[in-house]
Amino acid sequence: ETKAVIPIESLDSISTKSFPLCMRQLHEQLRIAHHLKHGGRLQYGLFLKGIGVTLEDSLRFWREEFIKIMDLDKFEKQYAYNVRYNYGKEGSKRNYSPFSCLKIINTNVGPGDCHGCPFRHCDTGVLKNKLIGYGFSHQVVSEMVELSKKTHFQIACSKYFDAIHNADVGLGINHPNQFFEESQKILKG
Ligand code: SF4
């Protein structure tokens, strides 16, 4: 089965419809700050590769944001390498896989970082406000927050999946790219 190519022009829209919260958050942060720290670039960059964003589009995507706050020259010297690296075009040329939930949940997240799993790493109040801001009902948001508090991060994520699809799928989630693919199946019927 060949995977559909996802054009970067569709990411703003698709991030609200088919991205898990961890990736939606990174996308939003990139649009707001025109930058992501290393952990975020890695987590989000590999996810994008996994959903079908081409290397050329990825380079353009990161470049268009980063050059809002830095010279093109600086981007090319310090950041373009990492984008190509994620696609196995630099360094050891390994074909790096997008991170699983387990890896993301167990990652170290420091101050100013936006990567990780929001159900695990976000402060409860911040998480709650974010979810309310997305327009979910207080009932659904409370459920997600309570599950997070009980360390049922992936079940909270499954609730989020149901909430954005207005459905009752109860999907067992173990990978952000699986989340995306299952979402696309639903949206494309
Ligand atoms: Fe992302 Fe997995 Fe956390 Fe869901 S459970 S937000 S897919 S890391």
Coordinates of N, CA, C and O and ligand atoms in Angstrom, one line a residue:
E1 N 0.8 -1.2 0.0 CA 0.0 0.0 0.0 C 0.9 1.2 0.0 O 1.7 1.4 0.9
T2 N 0.7 2.1 -1.0 CA 1.5 3.3 -1.0 C 0.8 4.4 -0.2 O -0.4 4.5 -0.3
K3 N 1.6 5.1 0.5 CA 1.0 6.1 1.4 C 0.7 7.4 0.7 O 1.5 7.8 -0.2
A4 N -0.4 8.1 1.0 CA -0.7 9.4 0.4 C 0.3 10.4 0.8 O 0.8 10.4 2.0
V5 N 0.7 11.3 -0.1 CA 1.6 12.4 0.3 C 0.7 13.5 0.9 O -0.4 13.8 0.5
I6 N 1.2 14.0 2.1 CA 0.5 15.0 2.8 C 1.2 16.4 2.5 O 2.3 16.6 2.9
P7 N 0.5 17.3 1.8 CA 1.2 18.6 1.5 C 1.2 19.4 2.7 O 0.2 19.4 3.5
I8 N 2.3 20.2 2.9 CA 2.4 21.0 4.1 C 1.3 22.1 4.2 O 1.0 22.5 5.3
E9 N 0.7 22.5 3.1 CA -0.3 23.5 3.1 C -1.6 22.9 3.9 O -2.4 23.7 4.3
S10 N -1.7 21.6 4.0 CA -2.9 21.1 4.7 C -2.6 20.9 6.2 O -3.5 20.5 6.9
L11 N -1.4 21.2 6.7 CA -1.1 20.8 8.1 C -1.9 21.6 9.1 O -2.3 21.0 10.2
D12 N -2.2 22.9 8.9 CA -3.0 23.7 9.9 C -4.3 23.0 10.1 O -4.8 22.8 11.2
S13 N -4.9 22.6 9.0 CA -6.3 22.1 9.1 C -6.2 20.6 9.6 O -7.0 20.2 10.5
I14 N -5.3 19.8 9.1 CA -5.3 18.4 9.4 C -4.8 18.2 10.9 O -5.1 17.3 11.5
S15 N -4.0 19.2 11.4 CA -3.5 19.1 12.8 C -4.7 19.1 13.8 O -4.6 18.6 14.9
T16 N -5.8 19.8 13.4 CA -6.9 19.9 14.4 C -7.8 18.7 14.2 O -8.5 18.3 15.1
K17 N -7.7 18.0 13.0 CA -8.7 17.0 12.7 C -8.1 15.6 13.0 O -8.8 14.7 13.3
S18 N -6.8 15.4 12.8 CA -6.2 14.1 12.8 C -4.9 13.9 13.6 O -4.4 12.8 13.6
F19 N -4.4 15.0 14.2 CA -3.2 14.8 15.0 C -3.6 14.5 16.4 O -4.5 15.1 17.0
P20 N -2.8 13.6 17.1 CA -2.9 13.5 18.5 C -2.4 14.8 19.2 O -1.7 15.6 18.6
L21 N -2.8 15.0 20.4 CA -2.5 16.2 21.1 C -1.0 16.6 21.2 O -0.7 17.7 21.0
C22 N -0.2 15.5 21.3 CA 1.3 15.8 21.4 C 1.8 16.5 20.1 O 2.6 17.4 20.2
M23 N 1.2 16.1 19.0 CA 1.7 16.7 17.7 C 1.0 18.0 17.4 O 1.5 18.9 16.9
R24 N -0.3 18.1 17.8 CA -1.1 19.3 17.6 C -0.4 20.5 18.4 O -0.2 21.6 17.9
Q25 N 0.1 20.1 19.6 CA 0.7 21.1 20.4 C 2.1 21.6 19.8 O 2.4 22.8 19.8
L26 N 2.8 20.6 19.2 CA 4.1 21.0 18.6 C 3.8 21.9 17.4 O 4.5 22.9 17.1
H27 N 2.8 21.5 16.6 CA 2.5 22.3 15.4 C 2.1 23.7 15.8 O 2.6 24.7 15.2
E28 N 1.2 23.9 16.8 CA 0.8 25.2 17.2 C 2.0 26.0 17.7 O 2.1 27.2 17.4
Q29 N 2.8 25.4 18.5 CA 4.0 26.1 19.1 C 4.9 26.6 18.0 O 5.4 27.7 18.0
L30 N 5.1 25.7 17.0 CA 6.0 26.1 15.8 C 5.4 27.4 15.1 O 6.1 28.3 14.8
R31 N 4.1 27.4 14.9 CA 3.4 28.5 14.3 C 3.5 29.8 15.1 O 3.6 30.9 14.6
I32 N 3.4 29.6 16.4 CA 3.4 30.8 17.3 C 4.8 31.3 17.5 O 5.1 32.5 17.4
A33 N 5.8 30.4 17.8 CA 7.2 30.9 18.1 C 8.1 30.8 16.9 O 9.2 31.4 17.0
H34 N 7.7 30.2 15.8 CA 8.5 30.0 14.6 C 9.8 29.3 15.0 O 10.9 29.5 14.4
H35 N 9.7 28.5 16.0 CA 10.9 27.7 16.4 C 10.4 26.6 17.3 O 9.4 26.7 18.0
L36 N 11.2 25.5 17.3 CA 11.0 24.4 18.3 C 12.4 24.0 18.8 O 13.3 24.0 18.0
K37 N 12.5 23.7 20.1 CA 13.7 23.2 20.6 C 14.0 21.8 20.0 O 13.1 21.1 19.4
H38 N 15.2 21.3 20.2 CA 15.7 20.0 19.6 C 14.7 18.9 19.8 O 14.3 18.2 18.8
G39 N 14.2 18.6 21.0 CA 13.4 17.5 21.3 C 12.1 17.6 20.5 O 11.5 16.6 20.0
G40 N 11.6 18.8 20.3 CA 10.3 19.0 19.6 C 10.5 18.8 18.1 O 9.7 18.3 17.4
R41 N 11.7 19.3 17.6 CA 11.9 19.1 16.2 C 12.1 17.7 15.8 O 11.6 17.2 14.7
L42 N 12.7 16.9 16.7 CA 12.9 15.5 16.4 C 11.5 14.8 16.5 O 11.2 14.0 15.6
Q43 N 10.8 15.0 17.6 CA 9.5 14.3 17.7 C 8.5 14.6 16.6 O 7.9 13.8 16.0
Y44 N 8.4 15.9 16.3 CA 7.5 16.4 15.3 C 8.0 16.0 13.9 O 7.2 15.6 13.0
G45 N 9.2 16.2 13.7 CA 9.8 16.0 12.3 C 9.7 14.5 11.9 O 9.3 14.3 10.8
L46 N 9.9 13.6 12.8 CA 9.7 12.2 12.5 C 8.3 11.8 12.3 O 7.9 11.0 11.4
F47 N 7.4 12.4 13.1 CA 6.0 12.2 12.9 C 5.5 12.6 11.5 O 4.8 11.9 10.8
L48 N 6.0 13.8 11.1 CA 5.6 14.4 9.8 C 6.1 13.4 8.7 O 5.4 13.2 7.7
K49 N 7.3 13.0 8.8 CA 7.8 12.0 7.8 C 6.9 10.8 7.8 O 6.5 10.3 6.7
G50 N 6.5 10.3 9.0 CA 5.6 9.1 9.1 C 4.2 9.3 8.5 O 3.7 8.3 8.0
I51 N 3.7 10.5 8.5 CA 2.3 10.7 7.9 C 2.4 10.9 6.4 O 1.4 10.9 5.8
G52 N 3.6 11.1 5.9 CA 3.7 11.2 4.4 C 4.0 12.6 3.9 O 3.7 13.0 2.8
V53 N 4.7 13.4 4.7 CA 5.3 14.7 4.3 C 6.6 14.4 3.6 O 7.5 13.7 4.3
T54 N 6.8 14.9 2.4 CA 8.1 14.6 1.7 C 9.3 15.4 2.4 O 9.0 16.4 3.0
L55 N 10.5 14.9 2.1 CA 11.7 15.7 2.6 C 11.7 17.1 2.0 O 11.9 18.0 2.8
E56 N 11.3 17.3 0.8 CA 11.3 18.6 0.2 C 10.3 19.5 0.9 O 10.6 20.7 1.2
D57 N 9.2 19.0 1.1 CA 8.1 19.8 1.8 C 8.5 20.0 3.3 O 8.3 21.1 3.8
S58 N 9.1 19.1 3.9 CA 9.6 19.3 5.3 C 10.6 20.4 5.4 O 10.5 21.2 6.3
L59 N 11.6 20.4 4.5 CA 12.6 21.4 4.5 C 11.9 22.8 4.3 O 12.2 23.8 5.0
R60 N 10.9 22.9 3.4 CA 10.3 24.1 3.2 C 9.4 24.5 4.4 O 9.4 25.7 4.8
F61 N 8.8 23.6 5.0 CA 7.9 23.8 6.2 C 8.7 24.4 7.3 O 8.4 25.5 7.8
W62 N 9.9 23.8 7.7 CA 10.7 24.3 8.8 C 11.3 25.6 8.4 O 11.4 26.6 9.2
R63 N 11.8 25.7 7.2 CA 12.5 26.9 6.7 C 11.6 28.1 6.8 O 11.9 29.2 7.3
E64 N 10.3 28.0 6.3 CA 9.4 29.1 6.2 C 9.1 29.6 7.6 O 8.9 30.8 7.8
E65 N 9.1 28.8 8.6 CA 8.9 29.2 10.0 C 10.1 29.8 10.6 O 10.1 31.0 11.1
F66 N 11.2 29.1 10.5 CA 12.5 29.5 11.2 C 13.0 30.9 10.6 O 13.6 31.6 11.4
I67 N 12.8 31.1 9.3 CA 13.4 32.3 8.8 C 12.6 33.6 9.1 O 13.0 34.7 8.8
K68 N 11.5 33.3 9.9 CA 10.8 34.5 10.4 C 11.5 35.1 11.6 O 11.3 36.2 12.0
I69 N 12.4 34.2 12.2 CA 13.2 34.7 13.3 C 14.7 34.6 13.2 O 15.5 35.0 14.1
M70 N 15.2 34.1 12.0 CA 16.6 34.0 11.8 C 16.9 34.1 10.3 O 16.1 34.0 9.4
D71 N 18.2 34.4 10.0 CA 18.7 34.4 8.6 C 18.6 33.1 8.0 O 18.7 32.0 8.6
L72 N 18.3 33.1 6.7 CA 18.3 31.9 5.9 C 19.6 31.1 6.1 O 19.6 29.8 6.2
D73 N 20.7 31.8 6.1 CA 22.0 31.2 6.2 C 22.1 30.4 7.5 O 22.6 29.3 7.5
K74 N 21.6 31.0 8.6 CA 21.7 30.3 9.9 C 20.8 29.0 9.8 O 21.2 28.0 10.3
F75 N 19.6 29.1 9.2 CA 18.8 27.9 9.1 C 19.5 26.8 8.3 O 19.5 25.7 8.8
E76 N 20.1 27.2 7.2 CA 20.7 26.2 6.3 C 21.9 25.5 7.1 O 22.1 24.4 7.0
K77 N 22.6 26.3 7.8 CA 23.8 25.8 8.5 C 23.5 25.0 9.7 O 24.1 24.0 10.1
Q78 N 22.5 25.5 10.5 CA 22.2 24.8 11.8 C 21.0 23.9 11.9 O 21.0 23.0 12.8
Y79 N 20.1 24.0 11.0 CA 18.9 23.2 11.1 C 18.5 22.3 9.9 O 17.9 21.3 10.1
A80 N 18.9 22.7 8.7 CA 18.5 21.9 7.6 C 19.1 20.5 7.6 O 18.4 19.5 7.3
Y81 N 20.3 20.4 8.2 CA 21.0 19.1 8.3 C 20.1 18.2 9.1 O 19.9 17.0 8.7
N82 N 19.5 18.7 10.2 CA 18.7 17.8 11.1 C 17.4 17.3 10.4 O 16.9 16.2 10.6
V83 N 16.9 18.2 9.5 CA 15.7 17.8 8.8 C 16.0 16.7 7.8 O 15.4 15.6 7.8
R84 N 17.1 16.8 7.1 CA 17.6 15.8 6.2 C 18.0 14.5 7.0 O 17.7 13.4 6.5
Y85 N 18.6 14.7 8.1 CA 19.0 13.6 9.0 C 17.8 12.7 9.4 O 17.9 11.5 9.3
N86 N 16.7 13.4 9.7 CA 15.5 12.6 10.1 C 15.0 11.8 8.9 O 14.4 10.7 9.2
Y87 N 15.3 12.2 7.7 CA 14.9 11.4 6.5 C 16.0 10.4 6.1 O 15.9 9.9 5.0
G88 N 17.0 10.3 6.9 CA 18.1 9.4 6.6 C 19.0 9.9 5.5 O 19.6 9.0 4.8
K89 N 19.1 11.2 5.3 CA 19.9 11.7 4.2 C 21.2 12.3 4.7 O 22.0 12.8 3.9
E90 N 21.5 12.2 6.0 CA 22.7 12.7 6.5 C 23.3 11.8 7.6 O 22.5 10.9 8.0
G91 N 24.5 12.0 8.0 CA 25.1 11.2 9.1 C 25.1 9.7 8.7 O 25.5 9.3 7.6
S92 N 24.6 8.9 9.6 CA 24.7 7.4 9.4 C 23.6 6.9 8.4 O 23.6 5.8 8.1
K93 N 22.8 7.8 7.9 CA 21.8 7.5 6.9 C 20.8 6.4 7.4 O 20.5 5.5 6.6
R94 N 20.6 6.3 8.6 CA 19.6 5.4 9.1 C 18.2 5.9 8.8 O 18.0 7.1 8.7
N95 N 17.3 4.9 8.6 CA 15.9 5.3 8.4 C 15.2 5.4 9.7 O 14.7 4.4 10.2
Y96 N 15.2 6.6 10.4 CA 14.7 6.7 11.7 C 13.2 6.6 11.7 O 12.5 7.1 10.9
S97 N 12.7 5.9 12.7 CA 11.3 5.7 12.9 C 10.7 6.8 13.8 O 11.3 7.2 14.7
P98 N 9.4 7.2 13.4 CA 8.7 8.1 14.4 C 8.6 7.4 15.7 O 8.5 6.2 15.8
F99 N 8.5 8.2 16.8 CA 8.5 7.7 18.1 C 7.1 7.2 18.5 O 6.1 7.7 18.2
S100 N 7.2 6.1 19.3 CA 6.0 5.5 19.9 C 5.5 6.3 21.1 O 6.3 7.1 21.6
C101 N 4.3 6.1 21.5 CA 3.8 6.7 22.7 C 4.7 6.4 24.0 O 5.0 7.3 24.7
L102 N 5.1 5.2 24.1 CA 5.9 4.8 25.2 C 7.2 5.6 25.3 O 7.6 6.1 26.3
K103 N 7.8 5.7 24.1 CA 9.0 6.5 24.1 C 8.8 8.0 24.4 O 9.5 8.6 25.1
I104 N 7.7 8.5 23.9 CA 7.4 9.9 24.1 C 7.0 10.2 25.6 O 7.4 11.1 26.2
I105 N 6.2 9.2 26.1 CA 5.7 9.4 27.5 C 6.9 9.3 28.5 O 7.0 10.0 29.5
N106 N 7.9 8.5 28.1 CA 9.1 8.3 29.0 C 10.2 9.3 28.7 O 11.3 9.2 29.3
T107 N 10.0 10.2 27.8 CA 11.1 11.2 27.4 C 11.3 12.2 28.5 O 10.3 12.5 29.3
N108 N 12.4 12.8 28.6 CA 12.7 13.9 29.5 C 12.2 15.2 28.9 O 12.6 15.5 27.7
V109 N 11.5 16.0 29.6 CA 11.0 17.3 29.1 C 11.4 18.4 30.1 O 11.1 18.3 31.3
G110 N 12.2 19.3 29.5 CA 12.7 20.4 30.4 C 11.9 21.7 30.2 O 11.0 21.7 29.4
P111 N 12.3 22.7 31.0 CA 11.6 24.0 30.8 C 11.7 24.5 29.4 O 12.7 24.5 28.8
G112 N 10.6 25.0 28.9 CA 10.6 25.6 27.5 C 10.4 24.5 26.4 O 10.3 24.9 25.3
D113 N 10.4 23.3 26.8 CA 10.2 22.2 25.8 C 8.7 22.0 25.6 O 7.9 22.2 26.5
C114 N 8.4 21.7 24.3 CA 7.0 21.4 24.0 C 6.7 20.0 23.5 O 5.6 19.7 23.1
H115 N 7.8 19.2 23.6 CA 7.6 17.8 23.2 C 7.1 17.0 24.4 O 6.8 17.5 25.4
G116 N 7.1 15.7 24.2 CA 6.6 14.8 25.2 C 5.1 14.6 24.9 O 4.6 14.9 23.9
C117 N 4.4 13.9 25.9 CA 3.0 13.6 25.9 C 2.3 14.6 26.8 O 2.5 14.6 28.0
P118 N 1.4 15.5 26.3 CA 0.8 16.5 27.1 C 0.0 15.8 28.3 O -0.1 16.4 29.3
F119 N -0.5 14.6 28.0 CA -1.3 14.0 29.1 C -0.4 13.6 30.3 O -0.8 13.4 31.4
R120 N 0.9 13.4 29.9 CA 1.9 13.1 31.0 C 2.7 14.3 31.5 O 2.9 14.4 32.6
H121 N 3.0 15.2 30.5 CA 4.0 16.2 30.9 C 3.4 17.6 31.1 O 4.0 18.5 31.7
C122 N 2.1 17.9 30.7 CA 1.5 19.2 30.9 C 1.0 19.3 32.4 O 0.5 18.4 32.9
D123 N 1.2 20.5 32.9 CA 0.6 20.8 34.2 C -0.9 20.7 34.0 O -1.5 21.0 33.0
T124 N -1.6 20.2 35.0 CA -3.0 19.9 34.9 C -3.9 21.1 34.5 O -4.7 21.0 33.6
G125 N -3.6 22.2 35.1 CA -4.3 23.4 34.8 C -4.1 23.8 33.3 O -5.1 24.2 32.6
V126 N -2.9 23.7 32.9 CA -2.6 24.1 31.5 C -3.3 23.2 30.5 O -3.9 23.6 29.5
L127 N -3.2 21.9 30.8 CA -3.9 20.9 30.0 C -5.4 21.1 29.9 O -6.0 21.1 28.8
K128 N -6.0 21.4 31.1 CA -7.4 21.6 31.1 C -7.8 22.9 30.3 O -8.7 22.8 29.5
N129 N -7.1 23.9 30.5 CA -7.4 25.2 29.7 C -7.2 25.0 28.2 O -8.0 25.5 27.4
K130 N -6.2 24.2 27.8 CA -6.0 23.9 26.4 C -7.1 23.2 25.8 O -7.7 23.5 24.8
L131 N -7.6 22.2 26.5 CA -8.7 21.3 26.0 C -10.0 22.1 26.0 O -10.8 21.9 25.0
I132 N -10.2 22.9 27.0 CA -11.4 23.7 27.0 C -11.4 24.7 25.8 O -12.4 24.9 25.1
G133 N -10.2 25.2 25.6 CA -10.0 26.2 24.5 C -10.2 25.5 23.1 O -10.6 26.2 22.1
Y134 N -10.1 24.2 23.0 CA -10.4 23.5 21.8 C -11.9 23.3 21.6 O -12.3 22.8 20.6
G135 N -12.6 23.6 22.6 CA -14.1 23.6 22.5 C -14.7 22.3 23.0 O -15.9 22.0 22.7
F136 N -14.0 21.4 23.7 CA -14.6 20.2 24.2 C -15.4 20.6 25.5 O -15.2 21.6 26.1
S137 N -16.4 19.8 25.7 CA -17.3 20.0 26.9 C -16.5 19.8 28.2 O -15.5 19.1 28.2
H138 N -17.0 20.5 29.2 CA -16.3 20.4 30.5 C -16.3 18.9 31.0 O -15.3 18.5 31.6
Q139 N -17.4 18.2 30.7 CA -17.5 16.8 31.1 C -16.3 16.0 30.5 O -15.6 15.3 31.2
V140 N -16.2 16.1 29.2 CA -15.1 15.4 28.4 C -13.7 15.8 28.9 O -12.9 14.9 29.1
V141 N -13.6 17.1 29.1 CA -12.3 17.6 29.6 C -11.9 17.0 30.9 O -10.8 16.5 31.2
S142 N -12.9 17.0 31.8 CA -12.7 16.4 33.2 C -12.3 15.0 33.1 O -11.4 14.5 33.8
E143 N -12.9 14.2 32.2 CA -12.6 12.8 32.0 C -11.1 12.7 31.6 O -10.4 11.9 32.1
M144 N -10.7 13.5 30.6 CA -9.4 13.4 30.1 C -8.4 13.8 31.2 O -7.3 13.1 31.4
V145 N -8.7 14.8 32.0 CA -7.7 15.3 33.0 C -7.6 14.2 34.1 O -6.5 14.0 34.6
E146 N -8.8 13.7 34.5 CA -8.8 12.7 35.6 C -7.9 11.4 35.2 O -7.2 10.9 36.0
L147 N -8.1 11.0 33.9 CA -7.3 9.8 33.4 C -5.8 10.2 33.5 O -5.0 9.3 33.8
S148 N -5.5 11.4 33.1 CA -4.1 11.8 33.1 C -3.5 11.7 34.5 O -2.4 11.3 34.7
K149 N -4.3 12.2 35.4 CA -3.9 12.3 36.8 C -3.6 10.9 37.3 O -2.7 10.6 38.2
K150 N -4.4 9.9 36.8 CA -4.3 8.5 37.3 C -3.2 7.8 36.4 O -3.1 6.6 36.5
T151 N -2.5 8.5 35.7 CA -1.4 8.0 34.8 C -1.9 7.1 33.6 O -1.2 6.4 33.1
H152 N -3.2 7.2 33.3 CA -3.7 6.5 32.2 C -3.6 7.4 30.9 O -4.7 7.8 30.3
F153 N -2.4 7.7 30.6 CA -2.2 8.7 29.5 C -2.8 8.3 28.2 O -3.4 9.1 27.5
Q154 N -2.6 7.1 27.8 CA -3.0 6.6 26.5 C -4.6 6.5 26.4 O -5.2 6.6 25.4
I155 N -5.2 6.2 27.6 CA -6.6 6.2 27.6 C -7.2 7.6 27.5 O -8.2 7.8 26.8
A156 N -6.5 8.5 28.1 CA -6.9 9.9 28.0 C -6.8 10.3 26.5 O -7.7 11.0 26.0
C157 N -5.8 9.8 25.8 CA -5.6 10.1 24.4 C -6.7 9.5 23.6 O -7.1 10.1 22.6
S158 N -7.1 8.3 24.0 CA -8.2 7.7 23.3 C -9.5 8.5 23.4 O -10.3 8.6 22.5
K159 N -9.7 9.1 24.6 CA -10.9 10.0 24.8 C -10.8 11.2 23.9 O -11.8 11.6 23.3
Y160 N -9.6 11.7 23.8 CA -9.3 12.8 22.9 C -9.7 12.4 21.4 O -10.3 13.2 20.7
F161 N -9.2 11.2 21.0 CA -9.5 10.7 19.7 C -11.1 10.7 19.5 O -11.6 11.2 18.4
D162 N -11.8 10.2 20.4 CA -13.2 10.1 20.3 C -13.8 11.6 20.3 O -14.8 11.8 19.5
A163 N -13.3 12.4 21.1 CA -13.8 13.8 21.2 C -13.6 14.5 19.8 O -14.6 15.2 19.4
I164 N -12.5 14.4 19.2 CA -12.3 15.2 17.9 C -13.1 14.5 16.8 O -13.4 15.2 15.8
H165 N -13.4 13.2 16.9 CA -14.2 12.6 15.8 C -15.7 12.5 16.2 O -16.5 12.0 15.4
N166 N -16.0 13.0 17.4 CA -17.4 12.9 17.8 C -17.9 11.5 17.6 O -19.0 11.3 17.1
A167 N -17.2 10.6 18.1 CA -17.5 9.2 18.0 C -17.1 8.4 19.2 O -16.6 9.0 20.2
D168 N -17.5 7.1 19.3 CA -17.2 6.3 20.4 C -16.4 5.1 20.0 O -16.9 4.0 20.0
V169 N -15.1 5.3 19.6 CA -14.3 4.3 19.0 C -13.6 3.5 20.1 O -13.4 2.3 20.0
G170 N -13.1 4.2 21.1 CA -12.4 3.5 22.2 C -11.1 2.8 21.7 O -10.7 1.7 22.1
L171 N -10.4 3.5 20.8 CA -9.2 3.0 20.2 C -8.1 2.8 21.2 O -7.9 3.7 22.1
G172 N -7.4 1.7 21.2 CA -6.2 1.5 22.0 C -5.0 2.2 21.3 O -4.7 1.8 20.2
I173 N -4.4 3.2 21.9 CA -3.4 4.0 21.2 C -2.0 3.7 21.7 O -1.8 3.7 22.9
N174 N -1.1 3.4 20.8 CA 0.2 3.1 21.2 C 1.3 3.9 20.3 O 2.5 3.8 20.6
H175 N 0.7 4.6 19.3 CA 1.7 5.4 18.5 C 1.0 6.6 17.8 O -0.2 6.4 17.4
P176 N 1.6 7.7 17.9 CA 1.0 8.9 17.3 C 0.6 8.7 15.8 O -0.4 9.3 15.3
N177 N 1.4 8.0 15.1 CA 1.2 7.8 13.7 C 0.0 6.8 13.4 O -0.7 6.9 12.5
Q178 N -0.2 5.9 14.4 CA -1.4 5.0 14.4 C -2.6 5.9 14.6 O -3.6 5.7 13.9
F179 N -2.6 6.8 15.6 CA -3.6 7.8 15.8 C -4.0 8.5 14.5 O -5.2 8.5 14.1
F180 N -3.0 9.0 13.8 CA -3.3 9.7 12.6 C -3.9 8.8 11.5 O -4.9 9.2 10.9
E181 N -3.4 7.6 11.4 CA -3.9 6.7 10.3 C -5.4 6.3 10.6 O -6.2 6.3 9.7
E182 N -5.6 6.0 11.9 CA -7.0 5.6 12.2 C -8.0 6.8 12.0 O -9.1 6.6 11.6
S183 N -7.5 8.0 12.3 CA -8.3 9.2 12.1 C -8.6 9.4 10.7 O -9.8 9.7 10.3
Q184 N -7.6 9.3 9.8 CA -7.8 9.5 8.4 C -8.8 8.4 7.8 O -9.6 8.8 6.9
K185 N -8.7 7.2 8.3 CA -9.7 6.2 7.9 C -11.1 6.6 8.2 O -12.0 6.5 7.3
I186 N -11.3 7.2 9.4 CA -12.7 7.6 9.7 C -13.1 8.8 8.9 O -14.2 8.8 8.3
L187 N -12.2 9.8 8.7 CA -12.5 11.0 7.9 C -12.8 10.7 6.5 O -13.6 11.3 5.8
K188 N -12.0 9.7 5.9 CA -12.2 9.4 4.5 C -13.2 8.3 4.3 O -13.5 8.0 3.2
G189 N -13.8 7.9 5.4 CA -14.9 6.9 5.3 C -14.4 5.6 4.8 O -14.9 5.0 3.9
Ligands
SF4_1 FE1 0.8 11.5 21.8 FE2 0.7 8.9 22.5 FE3 0.5 10.9 24.3 FE4 -1.5 10.4 22.6 S1 -0.7 9.1 24.2 S2 -0.7 12.5 23.1 S3 -0.3 9.8 20.8 S4 2.3 10.4 23.1

